[in-house]
């Protein structure tokens, strides 16, 4: 029998989609998707630290509802609705616990104490109900509910396993034995189980190529037997893989449909296995665990008075940098995969803004790291931009293109380097829009010890006791919020008339490239959408009203909520006062870090 214990690690580790809080010694997850309260094990608010933790996670999603489900605490709470019905407990963004109708759909919080966090030491997974089958050398877990393919993929990965990949006839037989008589609730067809392979969309006259989550063809994986008349790509949208319980063979299904699924963890190898001459040689590896950085990053995110060290100093188990970068101890470098697509000539600037560079593929470990991040997004293109290595590469396009766009005439029709999902570097036209990789070596990762931020160009202003950084590019409000947060700072929040004056001084004569209006800078406050007859209530990123924050002076005739969609805050450079703007419009912004609060 497998031993279920808390993993004996230096820093606390659990599922990769949970965050650790050292003050409560517990792991938390905020489910941004809305569901009805079904009585599952939810977060019980037991301390003020629970509220701080929940608020810190809640505020990452400012456009979600104002409430989220919690576990009932047995106390009487005010109702958030007027009519009496069966009610469940939920928490507002301000940290108040109210009663809400259980039929409503809301996001929700889950929590598990560290000493209760399941870890199966035999199967090396952060979960329960895994069964080891010695004949194939793997552990398997049958889901208890039905998920879509993407949801199932993420669920297995969070537990440090993967969707089932059949590698032999013996494993197909083991699958049949494992699933005999099992019917997963909510499954569209209880005789199908989602498996770890899928195909990319193709044109009508092209053949689907199914590959596993390790980027192998089914033949390379070792098992490629389909059920009769499969795959048939019914309705032209069956791109995901399933296994038929009756015969242990494959079937194609719609990726959005929900089925039971099986998570697998091989015990035979936890290090890279390279097959000579195979494109898939980079793919069978144990993913790098990022959980070791959660506790330190989480302290910084929710302002729990952390003790922060330089990323190149002695941090113990893992190195630290921006919260949106991943550390690889084999290359001693940090990586970020930008899932958004940009043209080849613009991506280097984005990386430089983040203190890194467009990733240069220097080692096989770089390829492994890139592949591990790339495969989280199976629906993205097959290539992503990387830095040019000075070598000649095959073109990823087979025919010359005719360009009609006037926008492209000013740019050379040159080729840029892009890495494929299989790890090969190809040439690609630079005018194409692709995702891209950024990388920075740990020794080069910027850290400002005075301002305690993972970034450069912060300026300390002693009169207000804070460090500030003016952006070098224009972002939307959500992008700016995320950028500051990644550096362990926040969008500027004015707390006094003196800080408003400091803002005017630092922005005098500054014009941020690409800004819709260079005289506005995005600031750390916004409002939730309201009905037509309601008044907007602007609150800061710390959930304070502007009055509570200490500065609430608006520019003349503001806020005016022009066109009914100006929910985000800016500051006007001419007078240092506040203005409302459309959250999707791009402006310059300022990141702030209070020095006295981080020492």
Tab-separated table of C-alpha atoms in Angstrom, residues 322-551:
chain	number	residue	atom	x	y	z
A	322	UNK	CA	9.644	37.619	-10.829
A	323	UNK	CA	6.548	35.624	-9.941
A	324	UNK	CA	5.735	35.021	-13.625
A	325	UNK	CA	9.099	33.347	-14.349
A	326	UNK	CA	10.033	29.696	-13.741
A	327	UNK	CA	13.395	28.595	-12.385
A	328	UNK	CA	15.346	25.667	-13.818
A	329	UNK	CA	18.118	24.500	-11.520
A	330	UNK	CA	19.885	22.605	-14.310
A	331	UNK	CA	20.463	25.750	-16.356
A	332	UNK	CA	20.428	28.094	-13.342
A	333	UNK	CA	18.132	30.411	-15.255
A	334	UNK	CA	14.587	31.778	-15.220
A	335	UNK	CA	12.135	31.346	-18.087
A	336	UNK	CA	8.797	32.773	-19.150
A	337	UNK	CA	6.520	31.642	-21.948
A	338	UNK	CA	4.431	34.462	-23.380
A	339	UNK	CA	1.295	32.770	-24.669
A	340	UNK	CA	0.156	35.978	-26.365
A	341	UNK	CA	1.331	36.280	-29.958
A	342	UNK	CA	3.503	39.116	-31.253
A	343	UNK	CA	5.450	39.746	-34.411
A	344	UNK	CA	9.046	38.628	-34.426
A	345	UNK	CA	10.577	42.081	-34.456
A	346	UNK	CA	8.731	43.222	-31.291
A	347	UNK	CA	9.317	40.390	-28.825
A	348	UNK	CA	12.845	41.294	-27.715
A	349	UNK	CA	11.586	44.572	-26.255
A	350	UNK	CA	8.958	42.762	-24.184
A	351	UNK	CA	11.602	40.497	-22.661
A	352	UNK	CA	13.883	43.456	-21.966
A	353	UNK	CA	11.085	45.266	-20.156
A	354	UNK	CA	10.925	42.243	-17.846
A	355	UNK	CA	14.686	42.268	-17.256
A	356	UNK	CA	15.373	39.292	-19.502
A	357	UNK	CA	16.170	38.541	-23.137
A	358	UNK	CA	14.528	36.569	-25.899
A	359	UNK	CA	15.549	32.994	-25.122
A	360	UNK	CA	18.586	31.716	-26.966
A	361	UNK	CA	18.537	27.937	-27.272
A	362	UNK	CA	22.005	27.111	-25.949
A	363	UNK	CA	21.583	23.640	-24.465
A	364	UNK	CA	19.336	20.612	-24.613
A	365	UNK	CA	18.011	21.662	-21.200
A	366	UNK	CA	16.740	24.892	-22.779
A	367	UNK	CA	14.760	22.810	-25.244
A	368	UNK	CA	13.362	20.607	-22.477
A	369	UNK	CA	12.360	23.664	-20.442
A	370	UNK	CA	10.734	25.319	-23.455
A	371	UNK	CA	8.831	22.183	-24.347
A	372	UNK	CA	7.559	21.771	-20.796
A	373	UNK	CA	6.119	25.293	-20.835
A	374	UNK	CA	4.884	25.082	-24.426
A	375	UNK	CA	2.826	21.934	-23.892
A	376	UNK	CA	0.636	23.664	-21.284
A	377	UNK	CA	-1.006	25.393	-24.249
A	378	UNK	CA	-1.865	22.655	-26.745
A	379	UNK	CA	-4.120	24.915	-28.831
A	380	UNK	CA	-1.428	27.503	-29.612
A	381	UNK	CA	0.601	27.476	-32.863
A	382	UNK	CA	3.338	24.908	-33.369
A	383	UNK	CA	6.186	27.458	-33.102
A	384	UNK	CA	7.350	30.160	-30.697
A	385	UNK	CA	9.974	32.861	-31.185
A	386	UNK	CA	13.473	32.385	-29.784
A	387	UNK	CA	16.640	34.448	-30.193
A	388	UNK	CA	18.677	33.947	-33.379
A	389	UNK	CA	21.576	31.515	-32.895
A	390	UNK	CA	23.456	32.532	-36.032
A	391	UNK	CA	22.885	29.192	-37.738
A	392	UNK	CA	21.063	28.347	-40.948
A	393	UNK	CA	17.694	26.718	-40.340
A	394	UNK	CA	15.030	25.217	-42.552
A	395	UNK	CA	12.083	27.426	-43.297
A	396	UNK	CA	8.828	26.584	-41.558
A	397	UNK	CA	6.910	27.933	-44.564
A	398	UNK	CA	6.839	26.100	-47.868
A	399	UNK	CA	5.669	28.804	-50.257
A	400	UNK	CA	6.410	32.523	-50.671
A	401	UNK	CA	3.674	34.831	-49.461
A	402	UNK	CA	2.403	38.008	-51.109
A	403	UNK	CA	2.050	40.827	-48.601
A	404	UNK	CA	-0.767	43.280	-49.105
A	405	UNK	CA	-0.635	44.915	-45.672
A	406	UNK	CA	0.713	48.472	-45.786
A	407	UNK	CA	1.747	48.045	-42.186
A	408	UNK	CA	4.365	45.485	-43.239
A	409	UNK	CA	5.966	47.564	-45.979
A	410	UNK	CA	8.224	49.384	-43.524
A	411	UNK	CA	9.659	46.136	-42.201
A	412	UNK	CA	12.177	43.845	-43.886
A	413	UNK	CA	10.827	40.485	-45.077
A	414	UNK	CA	13.518	38.698	-43.097
A	415	UNK	CA	13.307	35.459	-41.173
A	416	UNK	CA	13.434	35.016	-37.399
A	417	UNK	CA	14.183	31.892	-35.391
A	418	UNK	CA	11.334	29.928	-33.863
A	419	UNK	CA	11.375	26.702	-31.886
A	420	UNK	CA	8.817	24.018	-32.684
A	421	UNK	CA	6.961	21.882	-30.170
A	422	UNK	CA	9.301	19.016	-31.033
A	423	UNK	CA	12.327	21.127	-30.083
A	424	UNK	CA	13.623	21.935	-33.566
A	425	UNK	CA	14.695	25.486	-34.401
A	426	UNK	CA	13.293	26.685	-37.749
A	427	UNK	CA	13.216	29.925	-39.684
A	428	UNK	CA	9.937	31.776	-39.740
A	429	UNK	CA	8.884	35.074	-41.379
A	430	UNK	CA	9.328	37.830	-38.809
A	431	UNK	CA	6.018	39.470	-39.725
A	432	UNK	CA	4.149	36.453	-38.355
A	433	UNK	CA	2.619	36.663	-34.885
A	434	UNK	CA	3.755	33.879	-32.562
A	435	UNK	CA	4.137	33.275	-28.824
A	436	UNK	CA	7.678	33.578	-27.494
A	437	UNK	CA	10.122	32.651	-24.738
A	438	UNK	CA	12.095	34.951	-22.459
A	439	UNK	CA	15.075	33.843	-20.396
A	440	UNK	CA	17.483	35.363	-17.888
A	441	UNK	CA	20.356	33.658	-16.122
A	442	UNK	CA	20.055	33.691	-12.333
A	443	UNK	CA	23.299	35.640	-12.047
A	444	UNK	CA	21.869	38.325	-14.357
A	445	UNK	CA	18.362	38.455	-12.874
A	446	UNK	CA	17.828	42.053	-11.718
A	447	UNK	CA	17.102	42.657	-8.055
A	448	UNK	CA	16.969	46.085	-6.422
A	449	UNK	CA	17.877	45.559	-2.760
A	450	UNK	CA	17.016	49.128	-1.780
A	451	UNK	CA	13.503	48.899	-3.163
A	452	UNK	CA	13.172	45.121	-2.666
A	453	UNK	CA	11.888	44.487	-6.187
A	454	UNK	CA	12.828	42.137	-9.003
A	455	UNK	CA	13.337	44.883	-11.562
A	456	UNK	CA	15.422	47.855	-12.611
A	457	UNK	CA	14.909	51.626	-12.967
A	458	UNK	CA	13.106	52.037	-9.650
A	459	UNK	CA	13.660	55.444	-8.086
A	460	UNK	CA	13.416	55.983	-4.348
A	461	UNK	CA	11.668	59.202	-3.280
A	462	UNK	CA	12.404	59.876	0.357
A	463	UNK	CA	9.649	62.467	0.828
A	464	UNK	CA	6.997	59.743	0.471
A	465	UNK	CA	9.060	56.682	1.434
A	466	UNK	CA	8.398	54.695	-1.738
A	467	UNK	CA	10.184	53.492	-4.850
A	468	UNK	CA	8.651	54.163	-8.266
A	469	UNK	CA	9.251	52.908	-11.796
A	470	UNK	CA	7.830	54.508	-14.931
A	471	UNK	CA	7.030	51.949	-17.589
A	472	UNK	CA	8.865	52.011	-20.909
A	473	UNK	CA	5.837	50.723	-22.843
A	474	UNK	CA	2.076	51.164	-22.775
A	475	UNK	CA	-0.093	48.397	-21.328
A	476	UNK	CA	-3.764	47.839	-20.577
A	477	UNK	CA	-4.761	48.080	-16.909
A	478	UNK	CA	-4.768	44.317	-16.383
A	479	UNK	CA	-1.386	43.952	-18.084
A	480	UNK	CA	0.093	46.792	-16.042
A	481	UNK	CA	-1.305	45.331	-12.820
A	482	UNK	CA	0.277	41.957	-13.620
A	483	UNK	CA	3.613	43.509	-14.638
A	484	UNK	CA	4.022	45.440	-11.374
A	485	UNK	CA	2.884	42.472	-9.331
A	486	UNK	CA	5.397	40.201	-11.056
A	487	UNK	CA	8.208	42.501	-9.930
A	488	UNK	CA	6.884	42.439	-6.340
A	489	UNK	CA	5.474	45.941	-6.520
A	490	UNK	CA	2.026	47.324	-7.372
A	491	UNK	CA	0.385	49.942	-9.541
A	492	UNK	CA	0.840	53.353	-7.953
A	493	UNK	CA	-1.685	54.282	-5.271
A	494	UNK	CA	-1.723	57.909	-4.158
A	495	UNK	CA	-1.969	58.202	-0.381
A	496	UNK	CA	-1.433	61.932	0.075
A	497	UNK	CA	-1.155	65.316	-1.595
A	498	UNK	CA	2.618	65.005	-1.211
A	499	UNK	CA	2.602	61.793	-3.243
A	500	UNK	CA	0.474	63.461	-5.905
A	501	UNK	CA	3.107	66.203	-6.153
A	502	UNK	CA	5.873	63.579	-6.315
A	503	UNK	CA	3.999	61.958	-9.204
A	504	UNK	CA	3.871	65.257	-11.094
A	505	UNK	CA	7.590	65.778	-10.585
A	506	UNK	CA	8.627	62.313	-11.756
A	507	UNK	CA	6.406	62.321	-14.868
A	508	UNK	CA	7.239	65.839	-16.031
A	509	UNK	CA	8.225	65.653	-19.690
A	510	UNK	CA	7.861	61.847	-19.866
A	511	UNK	CA	6.028	60.420	-22.886
A	512	UNK	CA	5.625	56.651	-22.886
A	513	UNK	CA	5.786	55.134	-26.366
A	514	UNK	CA	2.499	53.641	-27.545
A	515	UNK	CA	0.365	55.350	-24.915
A	516	UNK	CA	-3.110	56.326	-26.033
A	517	UNK	CA	-2.664	59.591	-24.125
A	518	UNK	CA	0.808	60.204	-22.702
A	519	UNK	CA	-0.567	62.663	-20.115
A	520	UNK	CA	-2.370	59.802	-18.348
A	521	UNK	CA	-0.635	57.089	-16.304
A	522	UNK	CA	-2.512	54.017	-15.133
A	523	UNK	CA	-2.890	53.815	-11.347
A	524	UNK	CA	-3.848	51.142	-8.838
A	525	UNK	CA	-7.577	51.678	-8.540
A	526	UNK	CA	-10.653	50.629	-10.491
A	527	UNK	CA	-14.386	50.049	-10.117
A	528	UNK	CA	-16.589	47.015	-10.551
A	529	UNK	CA	-19.300	47.178	-13.245
A	530	UNK	CA	-22.677	48.482	-12.023
A	531	UNK	CA	-26.191	48.889	-13.341
A	532	UNK	CA	-27.110	52.032	-15.271
A	533	UNK	CA	-28.620	53.793	-12.257
A	534	UNK	CA	-25.871	52.916	-9.786
A	535	UNK	CA	-22.794	54.917	-8.831
A	536	UNK	CA	-19.343	53.532	-9.500
A	537	UNK	CA	-17.300	52.811	-6.396
A	538	UNK	CA	-13.578	53.023	-7.096
A	539	UNK	CA	-11.274	51.003	-4.877
A	540	UNK	CA	-7.522	50.548	-4.810
A	541	UNK	CA	-5.631	47.311	-5.393
A	542	UNK	CA	-5.620	46.998	-1.604
A	543	UNK	CA	-9.448	47.105	-1.570
A	544	UNK	CA	-9.571	50.545	0.019
A	545	UNK	CA	-11.832	53.338	-1.134
A	546	UNK	CA	-9.922	56.352	-2.405
A	547	UNK	CA	-10.847	58.206	0.772
A	548	UNK	CA	-9.491	55.383	2.914
A	549	UNK	CA	-6.303	55.377	0.857
A	550	UNK	CA	-5.771	59.064	1.633
A	551	UNK	CA	-6.204	60.791	-1.739
